[in-house]
Short mmCIF file of C-alpha atoms in Angstrom, two decimals:
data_model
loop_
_atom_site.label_atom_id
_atom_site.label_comp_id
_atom_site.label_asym_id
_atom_site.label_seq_id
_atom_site.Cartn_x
_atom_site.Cartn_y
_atom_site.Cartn_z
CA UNK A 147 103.23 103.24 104.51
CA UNK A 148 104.24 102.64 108.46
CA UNK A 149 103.84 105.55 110.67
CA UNK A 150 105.31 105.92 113.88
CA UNK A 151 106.00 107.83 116.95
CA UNK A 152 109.92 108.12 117.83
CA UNK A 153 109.78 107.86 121.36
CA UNK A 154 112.21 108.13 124.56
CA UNK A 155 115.37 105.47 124.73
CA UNK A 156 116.96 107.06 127.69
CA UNK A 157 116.03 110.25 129.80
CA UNK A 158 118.01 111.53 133.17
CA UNK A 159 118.01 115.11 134.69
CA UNK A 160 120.48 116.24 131.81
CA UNK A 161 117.85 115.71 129.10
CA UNK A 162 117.09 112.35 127.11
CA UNK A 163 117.85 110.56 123.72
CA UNK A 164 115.56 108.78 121.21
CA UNK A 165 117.01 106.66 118.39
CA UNK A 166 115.36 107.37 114.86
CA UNK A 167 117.03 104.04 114.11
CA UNK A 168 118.73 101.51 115.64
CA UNK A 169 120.50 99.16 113.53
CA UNK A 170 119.43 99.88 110.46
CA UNK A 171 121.20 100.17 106.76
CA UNK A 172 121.16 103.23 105.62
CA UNK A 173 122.38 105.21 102.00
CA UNK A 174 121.34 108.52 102.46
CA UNK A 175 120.77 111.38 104.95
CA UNK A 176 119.65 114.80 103.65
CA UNK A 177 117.46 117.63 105.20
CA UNK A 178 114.70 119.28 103.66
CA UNK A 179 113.08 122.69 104.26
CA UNK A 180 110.10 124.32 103.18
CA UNK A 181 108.89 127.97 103.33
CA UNK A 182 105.80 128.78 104.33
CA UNK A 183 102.62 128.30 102.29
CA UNK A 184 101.27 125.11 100.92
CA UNK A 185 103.54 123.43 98.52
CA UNK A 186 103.60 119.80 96.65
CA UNK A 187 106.84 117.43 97.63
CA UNK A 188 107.09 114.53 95.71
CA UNK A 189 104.52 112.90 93.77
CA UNK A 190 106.53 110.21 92.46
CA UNK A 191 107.56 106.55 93.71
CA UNK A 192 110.93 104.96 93.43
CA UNK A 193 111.17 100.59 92.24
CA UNK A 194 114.20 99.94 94.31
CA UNK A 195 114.87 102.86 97.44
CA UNK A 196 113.10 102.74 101.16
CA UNK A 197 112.89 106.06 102.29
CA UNK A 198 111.99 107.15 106.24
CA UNK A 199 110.81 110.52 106.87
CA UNK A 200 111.57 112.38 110.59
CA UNK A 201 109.26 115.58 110.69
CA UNK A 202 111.61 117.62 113.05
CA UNK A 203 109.53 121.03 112.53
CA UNK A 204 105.95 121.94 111.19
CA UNK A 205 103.88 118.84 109.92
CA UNK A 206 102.56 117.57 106.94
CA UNK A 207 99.99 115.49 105.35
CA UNK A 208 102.04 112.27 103.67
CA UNK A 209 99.97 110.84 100.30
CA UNK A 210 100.63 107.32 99.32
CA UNK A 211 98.91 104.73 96.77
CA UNK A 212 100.59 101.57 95.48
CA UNK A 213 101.82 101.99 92.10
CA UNK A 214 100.67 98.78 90.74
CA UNK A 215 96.87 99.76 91.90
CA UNK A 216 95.48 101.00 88.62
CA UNK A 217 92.41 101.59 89.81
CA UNK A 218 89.79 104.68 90.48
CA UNK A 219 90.60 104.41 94.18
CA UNK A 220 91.62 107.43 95.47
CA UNK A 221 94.96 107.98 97.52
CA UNK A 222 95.19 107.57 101.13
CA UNK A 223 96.54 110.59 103.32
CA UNK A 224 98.14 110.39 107.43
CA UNK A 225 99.11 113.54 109.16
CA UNK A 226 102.75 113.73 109.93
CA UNK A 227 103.58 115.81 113.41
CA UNK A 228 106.68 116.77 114.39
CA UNK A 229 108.89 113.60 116.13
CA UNK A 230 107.04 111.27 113.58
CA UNK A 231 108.68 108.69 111.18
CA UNK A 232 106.58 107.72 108.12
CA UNK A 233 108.30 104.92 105.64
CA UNK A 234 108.05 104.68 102.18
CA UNK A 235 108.49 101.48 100.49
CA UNK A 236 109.55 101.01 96.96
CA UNK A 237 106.25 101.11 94.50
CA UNK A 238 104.19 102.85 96.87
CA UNK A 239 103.88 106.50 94.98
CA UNK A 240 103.66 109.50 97.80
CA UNK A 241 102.87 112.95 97.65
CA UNK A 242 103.88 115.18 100.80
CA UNK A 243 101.43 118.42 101.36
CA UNK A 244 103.57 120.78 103.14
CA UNK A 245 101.33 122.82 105.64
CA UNK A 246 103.39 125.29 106.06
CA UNK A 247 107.07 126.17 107.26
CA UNK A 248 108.57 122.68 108.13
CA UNK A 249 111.87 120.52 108.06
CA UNK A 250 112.29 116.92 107.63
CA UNK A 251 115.19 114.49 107.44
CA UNK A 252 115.15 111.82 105.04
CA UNK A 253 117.08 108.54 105.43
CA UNK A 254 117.20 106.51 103.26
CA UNK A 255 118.30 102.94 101.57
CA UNK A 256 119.19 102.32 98.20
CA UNK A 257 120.36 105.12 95.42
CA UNK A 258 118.77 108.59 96.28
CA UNK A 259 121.53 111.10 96.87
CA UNK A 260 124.12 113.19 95.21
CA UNK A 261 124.45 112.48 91.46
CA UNK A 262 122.08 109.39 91.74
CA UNK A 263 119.17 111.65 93.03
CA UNK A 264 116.67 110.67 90.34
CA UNK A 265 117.76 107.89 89.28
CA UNK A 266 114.96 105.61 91.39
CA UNK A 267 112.94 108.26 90.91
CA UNK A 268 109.29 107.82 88.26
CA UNK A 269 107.02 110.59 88.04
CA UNK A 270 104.50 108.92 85.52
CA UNK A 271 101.66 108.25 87.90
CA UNK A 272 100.38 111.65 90.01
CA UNK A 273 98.51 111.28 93.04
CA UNK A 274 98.02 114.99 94.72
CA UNK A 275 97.15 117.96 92.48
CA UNK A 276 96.66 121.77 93.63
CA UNK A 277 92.81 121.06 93.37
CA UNK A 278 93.11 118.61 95.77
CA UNK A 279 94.82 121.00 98.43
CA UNK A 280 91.88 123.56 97.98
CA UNK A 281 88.90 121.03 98.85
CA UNK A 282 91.09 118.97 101.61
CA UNK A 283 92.80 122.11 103.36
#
């Protein structure tokens, strides 16, 4: 997991730009939205795909523990404002608590899109249960 803040590449009295990415490989673009209310995204992990999040409205809290780690441990959470990137890498499993009405873009490399949307995609290992919204929320 790699969180970041996308920041300012240019601003003038017209407004400014900020690159998500800048030379950078990428597969897949799709927007997501969620209604309001607390909802579960995810809870899977993917062996080959590198995913980047941009929270562009609302927030979230972004679950993540390494797939190999077969341990007790529990996961580890980061808040995700809007104009944050977080990055998933391939094994790490994630959960995404939606608090509330938000949109996010996902970018991502490797096969996640279209008719190859699960395809990377294993759900066998779950990280974030309703339960766990009720005594973290």
């Amino acid at each position: 997991m790699e969180l970041r803040k996308v920041e300012k590449a240019f601003e003038d009295d017209r407004g400014s730009i900020a690159d998500i990415f800048y030379k950078e490989k990428l597969d897949h673009v799709a927007i997501i939205k969620t209604n309001s209310g607390n909802f579960i995204r995810g809870n899977h992990y993917h062996k080959l795909t590198t995913q980047h999040i941009f929270m562009t409205k609302g927030k979230l809290r972004y679950w993540y523990k390494d797939s190999k780690d077969k341990t007790n441990n529990p996961p580890k959470s980061v808040l995700v404002d809007e104009g944050y990137v977080v990055k998933t890498t391939p094994l790490e499993v994630h959960a995404l608590e939606m608090l509330g009405e938000s949109e996010f873009i996902v970018f991502s490399t490797g096969i996640r899109g279209g008719m190859d949307y699960e395809s990377d995609t294993y759900r066998d290992i779950v990280i974030l249960t309703p339960d766990m919204l009720q005594s973290n929320g």
